[in-house]
PDB file of C-alpha atoms in Angstrom:
ATOM      1  CA  MET R  12      21.297 -28.042   4.768  1.00 47.00           C
ATOM      2  CA  VAL R  13      17.243 -28.481   3.750  1.00 50.00           C
ATOM      3  CA  GLU R  14      15.766 -31.484   2.057  1.00 48.00           C
ATOM      4  CA  PHE R  15      13.583 -31.041  -0.091  1.00 47.00           C
ATOM      5  CA  GLY R  16      12.279 -33.688  -2.793  1.00 46.00           C
ATOM      6  CA  GLY R  17      15.063 -35.935  -2.076  1.00 46.00           C
ATOM      7  CA  LEU R  18      17.692 -32.967  -2.747  1.00 45.00           C
ATOM      8  CA  THR R  19      19.972 -31.429  -0.075  1.00 43.00           C
ATOM      9  CA  THR R  20      19.994 -27.990  -0.935  1.00 61.00           C
ATOM     10  CA  GLU R  21      21.564 -25.233   1.268  1.00 70.00           C
ATOM     11  CA  TRP R  22      19.897 -21.564   2.113  1.00 65.00           C
ATOM     12  CA  LEU R  23      21.630 -18.799   0.340  1.00 65.00           C
ATOM     13  CA  PHE R  24      24.541 -17.724   2.579  1.00 66.00           C
ATOM     14  CA  GLY R  25      23.035 -20.018   5.319  1.00 65.00           C
ATOM     15  CA  LEU R  26      20.295 -17.307   6.106  1.00 73.00           C
ATOM     16  CA  PRO R  27      17.272 -18.615   7.904  1.00 81.00           C
ATOM     17  CA  LEU R  28      15.138 -17.820   4.928  1.00 86.00           C
ATOM     18  CA  PRO R  29      12.049 -19.150   5.954  1.00 89.00           C
ATOM     19  CA  THR R  30      12.077 -16.422   8.854  1.00 91.00           C
ATOM     20  CA  LEU R  31      13.472 -13.815   7.090  1.00 92.00           C
ATOM     21  CA  TRP R  32      10.629 -14.033   4.585  1.00 93.00           C
ATOM     22  CA  PHE R  33       8.596 -13.921   7.463  1.00 94.00           C
ATOM     23  CA  GLY R  34       9.523 -10.745   8.580  1.00 94.00           C
ATOM     24  CA  LEU R  35       9.516  -9.069   4.811  1.00 95.00           C
ATOM     25  CA  VAL R  36       5.975  -9.959   4.420  1.00 95.00           C
ATOM     26  CA  LEU R  37       5.520  -8.215   7.880  1.00 96.00           C
ATOM     27  CA  PHE R  38       7.460  -5.312   6.384  1.00 95.00           C
ATOM     28  CA  ALA R  39       5.352  -4.718   4.009  1.00 95.00           C
ATOM     29  CA  LEU R  40       2.609  -4.817   5.822  1.00 96.00           C
ATOM     30  CA  GLY R  41       3.566  -2.470   8.025  1.00 95.00           C
ATOM     31  CA  ALA R  42       4.428  -0.119   5.276  1.00 94.00           C
ATOM     32  CA  PHE R  43       0.710  -0.093   4.184  1.00 95.00           C
ATOM     33  CA  LEU R  44      -0.856   0.457   7.736  1.00 95.00           C
ATOM     34  CA  LEU R  45       1.688   3.521   8.221  1.00 94.00           C
ATOM     35  CA  LEU R  46       0.975   4.780   4.888  1.00 93.00           C
ATOM     36  CA  ASP R  47      -2.312   4.218   3.317  1.00 92.00           C
ATOM     37  CA  GLY R  48      -3.300   4.388   6.727  1.00 92.00           C
ATOM     38  CA  PHE R  49      -2.671   8.168   7.139  1.00 91.00           C
ATOM     39  CA  ASP R  50      -4.991   7.911   3.406  1.00 92.00           C
ATOM     40  CA  PHE R  51      -7.662   6.081   4.898  1.00 94.00           C
ATOM     41  CA  GLY R  52      -7.632   8.355   8.558  1.00 94.00           C
ATOM     42  CA  ILE R  53      -8.083  11.608   6.173  1.00 93.00           C
ATOM     43  CA  GLY R  54     -10.990  10.032   4.386  1.00 92.00           C
ATOM     44  CA  VAL R  55     -12.736   9.335   7.726  1.00 94.00           C
ATOM     45  CA  LEU R  56     -12.212  12.922   8.881  1.00 92.00           C
ATOM     46  CA  PHE R  57     -13.330  14.110   5.406  1.00 89.00           C
ATOM     47  CA  ALA R  58     -16.474  13.815   6.871  1.00 88.00           C
ATOM     48  CA  THR R  59     -16.129  16.158   9.511  1.00 87.00           C
ATOM     49  CA  GLY R  60     -14.875  18.845   7.394  1.00 76.00           C
ATOM     50  CA  SER R  61     -16.546  22.223   5.723  1.00 78.00           C
ATOM     51  CA  LYS R  62     -16.447  22.619   1.952  1.00 81.00           C
ATOM     52  CA  SER R  63     -13.209  24.405   1.706  1.00 81.00           C
ATOM     53  CA  GLU R  64     -11.609  22.002   4.347  1.00 81.00           C
ATOM     54  CA  ARG R  65     -12.680  19.073   2.612  1.00 85.00           C
ATOM     55  CA  GLU R  66     -10.808  20.471  -0.522  1.00 85.00           C
ATOM     56  CA  ARG R  67      -7.650  20.593   1.333  1.00 86.00           C
ATOM     57  CA  LEU R  68      -8.205  17.272   2.685  1.00 87.00           C
ATOM     58  CA  LEU R  69      -7.960  15.795  -0.661  1.00 88.00           C
ATOM     59  CA  ALA R  70      -5.219  17.581  -1.516  1.00 85.00           C
ATOM     60  CA  VAL R  71      -2.860  16.082   1.311  1.00 87.00           C
ATOM     61  CA  ILE R  72      -3.340  12.600   0.225  1.00 88.00           C
ATOM     62  CA  GLY R  73      -3.791  13.877  -3.892  1.00 81.00           C
ATOM     63  CA  PRO R  74      -0.227  12.839  -4.379  1.00 84.00           C
ATOM     64  CA  PHE R  75       0.133  10.013  -2.536  1.00 85.00           C
ATOM     65  CA  TRP R  76      -2.411   7.477  -1.835  1.00 82.00           C
ATOM     66  CA  ASP R  77      -2.708   5.348  -5.259  1.00 82.00           C
ATOM     67  CA  GLY R  78       1.527   4.774  -4.454  1.00 85.00           C
ATOM     68  CA  ASN R  79       0.598   3.932  -1.037  1.00 89.00           C
ATOM     69  CA  GLU R  80      -1.451   1.243  -2.166  1.00 89.00           C
ATOM     70  CA  VAL R  81       1.328  -0.642  -3.866  1.00 90.00           C
ATOM     71  CA  TRP R  82       2.537  -1.950  -0.417  1.00 93.00           C
ATOM     72  CA  LEU R  83      -0.929  -3.834  -0.240  1.00 93.00           C
ATOM     73  CA  VAL R  84       0.239  -5.339  -3.580  1.00 92.00           C
ATOM     74  CA  VAL R  85       3.546  -6.073  -2.880  1.00 92.00           C
ATOM     75  CA  PHE R  86       2.567  -7.494   0.731  1.00 94.00           C
ATOM     76  CA  GLY R  87       0.088 -10.072  -1.365  1.00 92.00           C
ATOM     77  CA  GLY R  88       2.662 -10.642  -3.961  1.00 92.00           C
ATOM     78  CA  LEU R  89       5.768 -11.617  -1.235  1.00 93.00           C
ATOM     79  CA  LEU R  90       3.075 -13.812   0.886  1.00 94.00           C
ATOM     80  CA  PHE R  91       2.004 -15.327  -2.522  1.00 93.00           C
ATOM     81  CA  ALA R  92       5.305 -15.532  -3.912  1.00 91.00           C
ATOM     82  CA  ALA R  93       7.173 -16.822  -0.313  1.00 92.00           C
ATOM     83  CA  PHE R  94       3.937 -18.967   1.508  1.00 94.00           C
ATOM     84  CA  PRO R  95       1.613 -20.131  -1.229  1.00 93.00           C
ATOM     85  CA  SER R  96      -0.061 -22.672   0.899  1.00 93.00           C
ATOM     86  CA  ALA R  97      -0.626 -20.165   3.295  1.00 93.00           C
ATOM     87  CA  TYR R  98      -1.871 -17.374   0.952  1.00 92.00           C
ATOM     88  CA  ALA R  99      -4.306 -20.411  -0.624  1.00 92.00           C
ATOM     89  CA  SER R 100      -5.784 -20.999   2.720  1.00 92.00           C
ATOM     90  CA  LEU R 101      -6.133 -17.498   4.209  1.00 91.00           C
ATOM     91  CA  PHE R 102      -7.992 -16.301   0.926  1.00 88.00           C
ATOM     92  CA  SER R 103      -9.854 -18.984   0.132  1.00 91.00           C
ATOM     93  CA  ARG R 104     -11.452 -19.001   4.030  1.00 92.00           C
ATOM     94  CA  TYR R 105     -11.771 -15.389   4.098  1.00 92.00           C
ATOM     95  CA  TYR R 106     -12.714 -14.992   0.581  1.00 91.00           C
ATOM     96  CA  LEU R 107     -15.930 -12.898   1.475  1.00 92.00           C
ATOM     97  CA  LEU R 108     -13.881 -10.516   3.587  1.00 93.00           C
ATOM     98  CA  THR R 109     -11.266 -10.346   1.080  1.00 93.00           C
ATOM     99  CA  PHE R 110     -13.726  -9.347  -1.779  1.00 94.00           C
ATOM    100  CA  ALA R 111     -15.082  -6.758   0.395  1.00 94.00           C
ATOM    101  CA  ILE R 112     -11.811  -5.026   1.282  1.00 95.00           C
ATOM    102  CA  LEU R 113     -11.573  -4.934  -2.655  1.00 93.00           C
ATOM    103  CA  ALA R 114     -14.748  -3.524  -2.728  1.00 94.00           C
ATOM    104  CA  GLY R 115     -13.886  -0.679  -0.149  1.00 93.00           C
ATOM    105  CA  LEU R 116     -10.647  -0.071  -1.578  1.00 92.00           C
ATOM    106  CA  GLY R 117     -12.435   0.770  -4.937  1.00 92.00           C
ATOM    107  CA  LEU R 118     -15.166   3.143  -3.534  1.00 92.00           C
ATOM    108  CA  ARG R 119     -11.997   4.768  -1.527  1.00 90.00           C
ATOM    109  CA  GLY R 120     -10.405   5.368  -4.786  1.00 88.00           C
ATOM    110  CA  LEU R 121     -12.852   6.335  -7.237  1.00 89.00           C
ATOM    111  CA  ALA R 122     -15.095   8.336  -4.839  1.00 89.00           C
ATOM    112  CA  PRO R 123     -12.697  11.340  -4.885  1.00 87.00           C
ATOM    113  CA  GLU R 124     -12.179  11.266  -8.481  1.00 86.00           C
ATOM    114  CA  LEU R 125     -16.264  11.524  -9.156  1.00 88.00           C
ATOM    115  CA  TYR R 126     -16.204  13.798  -6.373  1.00 84.00           C
ATOM    116  CA  GLU R 127     -13.916  16.415  -8.623  1.00 82.00           C
ATOM    117  CA  GLN R 128     -16.040  16.113 -11.508  1.00 83.00           C
ATOM    118  CA  ARG R 129     -18.643  18.282 -10.957  1.00 83.00           C
ATOM    119  CA  ASP R 130     -19.599  21.665  -8.584  1.00 81.00           C
ATOM    120  CA  ASP R 131     -22.690  20.128  -7.610  1.00 82.00           C
ATOM    121  CA  ASP R 132     -23.662  20.048  -3.977  1.00 83.00           C
ATOM    122  CA  ARG R 133     -25.872  16.561  -4.167  1.00 88.00           C
ATOM    123  CA  TRP R 134     -23.267  15.301  -6.088  1.00 89.00           C
ATOM    124  CA  GLN R 135     -20.539  15.950  -4.123  1.00 85.00           C
ATOM    125  CA  ARG R 136     -22.543  14.958  -0.792  1.00 90.00           C
ATOM    126  CA  ILE R 137     -22.812  11.237  -2.601  1.00 91.00           C
ATOM    127  CA  TRP R 138     -19.459  11.094  -3.767  1.00 91.00           C
ATOM    128  CA  GLY R 139     -17.853  12.568  -0.421  1.00 89.00           C
ATOM    129  CA  LEU R 140     -20.791  10.236   1.243  1.00 93.00           C
ATOM    130  CA  ALA R 141     -18.613   7.199  -0.460  1.00 93.00           C
ATOM    131  CA  PHE R 142     -15.123   8.412   0.057  1.00 92.00           C
ATOM    132  CA  VAL R 143     -16.338   8.280   3.897  1.00 94.00           C
ATOM    133  CA  VAL R 144     -17.668   5.208   3.891  1.00 95.00           C
ATOM    134  CA  GLY R 145     -14.747   3.163   1.451  1.00 94.00           C
ATOM    135  CA  SER R 146     -12.337   5.118   3.797  1.00 94.00           C
ATOM    136  CA  THR R 147     -14.057   3.783   7.046  1.00 95.00           C
ATOM    137  CA  LEU R 148     -14.628  -0.189   6.291  1.00 95.00           C
ATOM    138  CA  THR R 149     -11.566  -0.785   4.757  1.00 95.00           C
ATOM    139  CA  PRO R 150      -9.670  -0.751   7.418  1.00 96.00           C
ATOM    140  CA  PHE R 151     -11.871  -1.739   9.659  1.00 97.00           C
ATOM    141  CA  LEU R 152     -12.549  -4.992   7.428  1.00 96.00           C
ATOM    142  CA  PHE R 153      -8.481  -5.187   6.705  1.00 96.00           C
ATOM    143  CA  GLY R 154      -8.118  -5.099  10.643  1.00 95.00           C
ATOM    144  CA  LEU R 155     -10.874  -7.784  11.248  1.00 95.00           C
ATOM    145  CA  LEU R 156      -8.945 -10.333   8.704  1.00 95.00           C
ATOM    146  CA  LEU R 157      -5.660  -9.502  10.019  1.00 95.00           C
ATOM    147  CA  VAL R 158      -6.707 -10.126  13.764  1.00 94.00           C
ATOM    148  CA  ASN R 159      -8.757 -13.366  12.747  1.00 94.00           C
ATOM    149  CA  TRP R 160      -5.599 -14.670  10.812  1.00 93.00           C
ATOM    150  CA  VAL R 161      -3.129 -14.325  13.468  1.00 93.00           C
ATOM    151  CA  THR R 162      -5.837 -16.019  16.294  1.00 91.00           C
ATOM    152  CA  GLY R 163      -6.560 -19.025  13.799  1.00 89.00           C
ATOM    153  CA  ALA R 164     -10.266 -17.992  13.687  1.00 89.00           C
ATOM    154  CA  THR R 165     -12.301 -20.338  10.963  1.00 87.00           C
ATOM    155  CA  ALA R 166     -15.316 -17.993  11.362  1.00 87.00           C
ATOM    156  CA  THR R 167     -15.273 -14.379   9.320  1.00 87.00           C
ATOM    157  CA  LEU R 168     -17.107 -12.340  12.098  1.00 89.00           C
ATOM    158  CA  THR R 169     -15.673 -12.512  15.302  1.00 92.00           C
ATOM    159  CA  LEU R 170     -16.220 -10.521  18.446  1.00 94.00           C
ATOM    160  CA  HIS R 171     -12.234 -10.215  18.835  1.00 93.00           C
ATOM    161  CA  GLY R 172     -11.832  -9.095  14.987  1.00 94.00           C
ATOM    162  CA  VAL R 173     -14.329  -6.674  15.408  1.00 96.00           C
ATOM    163  CA  PHE R 174     -12.801  -4.813  18.131  1.00 96.00           C
ATOM    164  CA  GLY R 175      -9.620  -5.525  16.448  1.00 95.00           C
ATOM    165  CA  GLY R 176     -10.858  -3.591  13.339  1.00 96.00           C
ATOM    166  CA  LEU R 177     -12.311  -0.668  15.366  1.00 97.00           C
ATOM    167  CA  ALA R 178      -9.008  -0.333  16.952  1.00 97.00           C
ATOM    168  CA  LEU R 179      -7.415  -0.293  13.398  1.00 96.00           C
ATOM    169  CA  LEU R 180      -9.821   2.201  11.740  1.00 96.00           C
ATOM    170  CA  ALA R 181      -9.047   4.159  15.021  1.00 96.00           C
ATOM    171  CA  PHE R 182      -5.289   4.074  14.530  1.00 96.00           C
ATOM    172  CA  CYS R 183      -5.849   5.143  11.032  1.00 96.00           C
ATOM    173  CA  VAL R 184      -7.571   8.324  12.499  1.00 95.00           C
ATOM    174  CA  LEU R 185      -4.525   9.105  14.544  1.00 94.00           C
ATOM    175  CA  ASP R 186      -2.179   8.564  11.657  1.00 95.00           C
ATOM    176  CA  GLY R 187      -4.153  10.836   9.815  1.00 94.00           C
ATOM    177  CA  VAL R 188      -4.122  13.759  12.083  1.00 94.00           C
ATOM    178  CA  ALA R 189      -0.512  13.329  12.229  1.00 93.00           C
ATOM    179  CA  PHE R 190      -0.018  13.480   8.507  1.00 92.00           C
ATOM    180  CA  CYS R 191      -2.665  16.464   8.223  1.00 90.00           C
ATOM    181  CA  GLN R 192      -0.771  18.409  10.789  1.00 89.00           C
ATOM    182  CA  LEU R 193       2.336  17.757   8.626  1.00 88.00           C
ATOM    183  CA  LYS R 194       0.989  19.014   5.540  1.00 86.00           C
ATOM    184  CA  THR R 195      -1.807  21.768   6.898  1.00 85.00           C
ATOM    185  CA  PRO R 196      -0.537  23.809   9.577  1.00 76.00           C
ATOM    186  CA  GLY R 197      -2.825  26.289  11.095  1.00 77.00           C
ATOM    187  CA  GLU R 198      -6.716  26.138  11.628  1.00 81.00           C
ATOM    188  CA  LEU R 199      -7.442  22.987  10.173  1.00 81.00           C
ATOM    189  CA  ALA R 200      -4.306  21.312  11.843  1.00 81.00           C
ATOM    190  CA  VAL R 201      -5.728  22.631  15.129  1.00 83.00           C
ATOM    191  CA  ARG R 202      -9.199  21.351  14.601  1.00 86.00           C
ATOM    192  CA  MET R 203      -8.139  17.992  13.746  1.00 86.00           C
ATOM    193  CA  ARG R 204      -5.960  17.479  16.775  1.00 89.00           C
ATOM    194  CA  VAL R 205      -8.971  16.993  19.186  1.00 90.00           C
ATOM    195  CA  HIS R 206      -9.640  13.782  16.723  1.00 92.00           C
ATOM    196  CA  GLY R 207      -6.366  12.259  16.714  1.00 92.00           C
ATOM    197  CA  LEU R 208      -5.955  12.480  20.552  1.00 92.00           C
ATOM    198  CA  ARG R 209      -9.678  11.100  20.799  1.00 94.00           C
ATOM    199  CA  ALA R 210      -8.486   8.297  18.666  1.00 94.00           C
ATOM    200  CA  GLY R 211      -5.485   7.738  20.322  1.00 94.00           C
ATOM    201  CA  ILE R 212      -7.409   6.863  23.513  1.00 95.00           C
ATOM    202  CA  ALA R 213      -9.938   4.463  21.448  1.00 96.00           C
ATOM    203  CA  TYR R 214      -6.936   2.899  20.156  1.00 96.00           C
ATOM    204  CA  LEU R 215      -5.400   1.618  23.354  1.00 95.00           C
ATOM    205  CA  ALA R 216      -8.803   0.781  24.877  1.00 96.00           C
ATOM    206  CA  LEU R 217      -9.918  -0.937  21.360  1.00 96.00           C
ATOM    207  CA  LEU R 218      -6.618  -2.968  21.452  1.00 95.00           C
ATOM    208  CA  LEU R 219      -6.951  -3.790  25.075  1.00 94.00           C
ATOM    209  CA  VAL R 220     -10.569  -5.073  24.429  1.00 95.00           C
ATOM    210  CA  SER R 221      -9.391  -6.946  21.186  1.00 94.00           C
ATOM    211  CA  LEU R 222      -6.753  -8.967  23.502  1.00 93.00           C
ATOM    212  CA  ALA R 223      -8.771  -9.402  26.141  1.00 92.00           C
ATOM    213  CA  VAL R 224     -11.266 -11.347  24.017  1.00 92.00           C
ATOM    214  CA  SER R 225      -9.258 -13.006  21.713  1.00 89.00           C
ATOM    215  CA  GLY R 226      -8.054 -15.933  24.350  1.00 83.00           C
ATOM    216  CA  VAL R 227      -4.126 -15.051  23.894  1.00 84.00           C
ATOM    217  CA  ASP R 228      -2.346 -15.253  27.002  1.00 84.00           C
ATOM    218  CA  LEU R 229      -2.255 -11.899  28.357  1.00 83.00           C
ATOM    219  CA  GLN R 230       0.659 -12.246  30.493  1.00 86.00           C
ATOM    220  CA  SER R 231       3.183 -13.269  27.880  1.00 89.00           C
ATOM    221  CA  PRO R 232       6.026 -11.200  27.584  1.00 91.00           C
ATOM    222  CA  VAL R 233       5.215 -10.352  24.014  1.00 92.00           C
ATOM    223  CA  VAL R 234       1.343  -9.026  25.108  1.00 92.00           C
ATOM    224  CA  LEU R 235       3.069  -7.091  27.956  1.00 94.00           C
ATOM    225  CA  GLY R 236       5.731  -5.608  26.161  1.00 94.00           C
ATOM    226  CA  CYS R 237       3.819  -4.418  23.111  1.00 94.00           C
ATOM    227  CA  VAL R 238       0.615  -2.900  25.555  1.00 94.00           C
ATOM    228  CA  PHE R 239       3.175  -1.633  27.561  1.00 95.00           C
ATOM    229  CA  ALA R 240       4.933   0.073  24.693  1.00 96.00           C
ATOM    230  CA  SER R 241       1.726   1.306  22.879  1.00 95.00           C
ATOM    231  CA  ILE R 242       0.752   2.990  26.065  1.00 96.00           C
ATOM    232  CA  LEU R 243       3.940   4.993  26.305  1.00 96.00           C
ATOM    233  CA  LEU R 244       3.784   5.616  22.198  1.00 96.00           C
ATOM    234  CA  ILE R 245       0.229   7.074  22.351  1.00 96.00           C
ATOM    235  CA  GLY R 246       0.980   9.163  25.310  1.00 95.00           C
ATOM    236  CA  ALA R 247       4.222  10.473  23.325  1.00 95.00           C
ATOM    237  CA  TYR R 248       1.756  11.103  20.363  1.00 94.00           C
ATOM    238  CA  SER R 249      -0.656  13.223  22.408  1.00 94.00           C
ATOM    239  CA  TRP R 250       1.951  14.977  23.806  1.00 95.00           C
ATOM    240  CA  THR R 251       4.009  15.928  20.780  1.00 93.00           C
ATOM    241  CA  LEU R 252       0.275  16.978  19.233  1.00 90.00           C
ATOM    242  CA  ARG R 253      -0.311  19.259  21.839  1.00 89.00           C
ATOM    243  CA  ARG R 254       2.883  20.908  21.767  1.00 89.00           C
ATOM    244  CA  ASP R 255       2.468  21.346  17.773  1.00 86.00           C
ATOM    245  CA  ARG R 256       5.291  19.318  16.937  1.00 90.00           C
ATOM    246  CA  PRO R 257       3.765  17.212  13.656  1.00 87.00           C
ATOM    247  CA  VAL R 258       7.143  15.207  13.070  1.00 91.00           C
ATOM    248  CA  GLY R 259       7.632  14.248  16.730  1.00 93.00           C
ATOM    249  CA  ALA R 260       3.511  12.680  16.370  1.00 92.00           C
ATOM    250  CA  PHE R 261       4.207  11.099  12.980  1.00 93.00           C
ATOM    251  CA  VAL R 262       7.691   9.264  14.756  1.00 95.00           C
ATOM    252  CA  ALA R 263       5.123   7.929  17.044  1.00 96.00           C
ATOM    253  CA  VAL R 264       2.632   6.659  15.040  1.00 96.00           C
ATOM    254  CA  GLY R 265       5.548   4.835  13.137  1.00 95.00           C
ATOM    255  CA  GLY R 266       6.566   3.455  16.660  1.00 96.00           C
ATOM    256  CA  VAL R 267       2.842   2.151  16.830  1.00 96.00           C
ATOM    257  CA  VAL R 268       2.923   0.258  13.855  1.00 96.00           C
ATOM    258  CA  LEU R 269       6.643  -1.194  14.800  1.00 96.00           C
ATOM    259  CA  VAL R 270       4.823  -2.465  17.960  1.00 96.00           C
ATOM    260  CA  LEU R 271       1.922  -3.725  16.026  1.00 95.00           C
ATOM    261  CA  LEU R 272       4.317  -6.039  13.712  1.00 95.00           C
ATOM    262  CA  VAL R 273       6.253  -7.118  16.898  1.00 95.00           C
ATOM    263  CA  LEU R 274       2.819  -7.727  18.383  1.00 95.00           C
ATOM    264  CA  PHE R 275       1.491  -9.482  15.357  1.00 94.00           C
ATOM    265  CA  GLY R 276       4.800 -11.848  14.667  1.00 93.00           C
ATOM    266  CA  GLY R 277       4.942 -12.384  18.269  1.00 92.00           C
ATOM    267  CA  LEU R 278       0.930 -14.049  18.458  1.00 92.00           C
ATOM    268  CA  ALA R 279       1.540 -15.754  14.933  1.00 91.00           C
ATOM    269  CA  PHE R 280       5.025 -17.070  15.487  1.00 89.00           C
ATOM    270  CA  PRO R 281       6.009 -20.088  14.561  1.00 91.00           C
ATOM    271  CA  TYR R 282       2.818 -20.453  12.785  1.00 92.00           C
ATOM    272  CA  ILE R 283       2.086 -18.131   9.178  1.00 93.00           C
ATOM    273  CA  ASP R 284      -1.724 -19.637   9.418  1.00 92.00           C
ATOM    274  CA  ARG R 285      -2.437 -21.002  12.236  1.00 91.00           C
ATOM    275  CA  GLY R 286      -6.272 -21.919  11.553  1.00 87.00           C
ATOM    276  CA  ALA R 287      -4.893 -24.221   8.781  1.00 88.00           C
ATOM    277  CA  GLY R 288      -1.896 -25.573  11.126  1.00 90.00           C
ATOM    278  CA  LEU R 289       0.918 -24.285   8.956  1.00 92.00           C
ATOM    279  CA  THR R 290       4.016 -23.243  10.283  1.00 93.00           C
ATOM    280  CA  ILE R 291       6.419 -20.968   8.635  1.00 92.00           C
ATOM    281  CA  GLN R 292       9.024 -23.548   7.687  1.00 90.00           C
ATOM    282  CA  ASP R 293       5.970 -25.819   6.617  1.00 89.00           C
ATOM    283  CA  ALA R 294       4.173 -23.297   3.939  1.00 92.00           C
ATOM    284  CA  PHE R 295       7.657 -22.112   2.599  1.00 91.00           C
ATOM    285  CA  ILE R 296       8.708 -22.726  -1.347  1.00 87.00           C
ATOM    286  CA  SER R 297      11.736 -24.972  -2.029  1.00 84.00           C
ATOM    287  CA  PRO R 298      15.046 -23.843  -1.101  1.00 84.00           C
ATOM    288  CA  LEU R 299      16.018 -23.085  -4.751  1.00 83.00           C
ATOM    289  CA  MET R 300      13.199 -20.666  -5.511  1.00 86.00           C
ATOM    290  CA  ALA R 301      13.805 -19.180  -2.235  1.00 86.00           C
ATOM    291  CA  ASN R 302      17.116 -18.538  -3.000  1.00 87.00           C
ATOM    292  CA  LEU R 303      16.673 -16.910  -6.531  1.00 87.00           C
ATOM    293  CA  MET R 304      13.742 -14.823  -4.964  1.00 88.00           C
ATOM    294  CA  THR R 305      16.247 -13.664  -2.406  1.00 90.00           C
ATOM    295  CA  ILE R 306      18.280 -12.187  -5.058  1.00 90.00           C
ATOM    296  CA  ALA R 307      15.582 -10.785  -7.062  1.00 90.00           C
ATOM    297  CA  THR R 308      14.289  -9.163  -4.443  1.00 89.00           C
ATOM    298  CA  ALA R 309      17.189  -7.350  -2.863  1.00 89.00           C
ATOM    299  CA  LEU R 310      17.896  -6.344  -6.196  1.00 90.00           C
ATOM    300  CA  LEU R 311      14.266  -4.851  -6.585  1.00 90.00           C
ATOM    301  CA  LEU R 312      13.197  -3.931  -3.330  1.00 89.00           C
ATOM    302  CA  PRO R 313      15.507  -1.076  -3.069  1.00 91.00           C
ATOM    303  CA  LEU R 314      14.053   0.247  -6.673  1.00 91.00           C
ATOM    304  CA  VAL R 315      10.334   0.785  -4.698  1.00 88.00           C
ATOM    305  CA  LEU R 316      11.868   2.073  -2.158  1.00 91.00           C
ATOM    306  CA  SER R 317      13.804   4.976  -4.076  1.00 92.00           C
ATOM    307  CA  TYR R 318      10.678   5.374  -5.807  1.00 89.00           C
ATOM    308  CA  PHE R 319       9.157   6.400  -2.428  1.00 91.00           C
ATOM    309  CA  VAL R 320      11.547   8.344  -1.733  1.00 92.00           C
ATOM    310  CA  VAL R 321      11.710  10.631  -4.597  1.00 91.00           C
ATOM    311  CA  LEU R 322       7.894  10.932  -4.253  1.00 87.00           C
ATOM    312  CA  TYR R 323       7.761  12.069  -0.761  1.00 87.00           C
ATOM    313  CA  SER R 324      11.077  14.318  -1.307  1.00 87.00           C
ATOM    314  CA  ALA R 325       9.295  15.991  -4.245  1.00 83.00           C
ATOM    315  CA  PHE R 326       6.011  16.543  -2.454  1.00 83.00           C
ATOM    316  CA  SER R 327       7.495  17.461   0.966  1.00 80.00           C
ATOM    317  CA  GLY R 328       6.279  20.555   3.489  1.00 79.00           C
ATOM    318  CA  PRO R 329       2.718  21.952   3.367  1.00 79.00           C
ATOM    319  CA  ILE R 330       0.528  22.221   0.811  1.00 75.00           C
ATOM    320  CA  GLU R 331      -0.466  25.506  -0.677  1.00 70.00           C
ATOM    321  CA  SER R 332      -3.854  27.346   0.011  1.00 62.00           C
ATOM    322  CA  GLU R 333      -4.432  26.756  -3.528  1.00 60.00           C
ATOM    323  CA  GLU R 334      -3.372  23.328  -3.993  1.00 57.00           C
ATOM    324  CA  SER R 335      -6.249  20.671  -5.345  1.00 56.00           C
ATOM    325  CA  TYR R 336      -7.043  17.055  -5.480  1.00 55.00           C
ATOM    326  CA  GLY R 337      -4.903  15.265  -8.144  1.00 56.00           C
TER     327      GLY R 337
END
């Protein structure tokens, strides 16, 4: 039973809806990190390729990147719908960072479209650079936002946030390499493999430094367990990459995302916005609205998931040598 505005209302089927919705927000965040993460990673790797390799890298993400961004919208929408006071406090406190992330996303989305419009070296060099910059800045700034959020930092630029942003950038590179292995077997995949191995080491180092300077309890079971699991998963990622097992590498990347969500949730709980002192219970909407939204989400979320099943099934398997972006 829940008291709200003088009325007594039960949660739907007696479920702990505030906690479940917090988990749903984290699920959308994880889907965005995993799926749009490889888009960002391939955008970073774009800087290392020859002209023909850049065309293949664009073809790898062409069918997916705009659909993958849906999960960022879902993440923001769920946070706003379920925890509106936390949404307001977070994005008012980090509004400059939020606008910078949106600018990076816009640049990342616009650059490959313009890159393909002309076959002029100077034109492609400018928009290729813009694509790399957008793909690099966006995950870095998003990681900075996430670390500041979970630690309750009131400043926009923090040392642990910077290391967290670099860790997320390194994660996107190893994610991009894993997806590239799935879609472009052959010489390009072999050449990209070294970047994935280096990114895995960088991710672990940067994650550990970010945790060390953040002031969190490094001896807590959640932190120790997540660090140990991350080491094992990066080891599995490196092992599968070296043995040309791209499916295993991508599964390991999915495990890394899961560990990140557990770490984020474990450090945040019971707060949804530690910086504003808002707990999950405090910031949650009224029971009646929560019950209605839970029913609606239970009906709509499977449709969103079905779309991605169809999308990835339609474009499954390696790309053909003649395929191009768009």
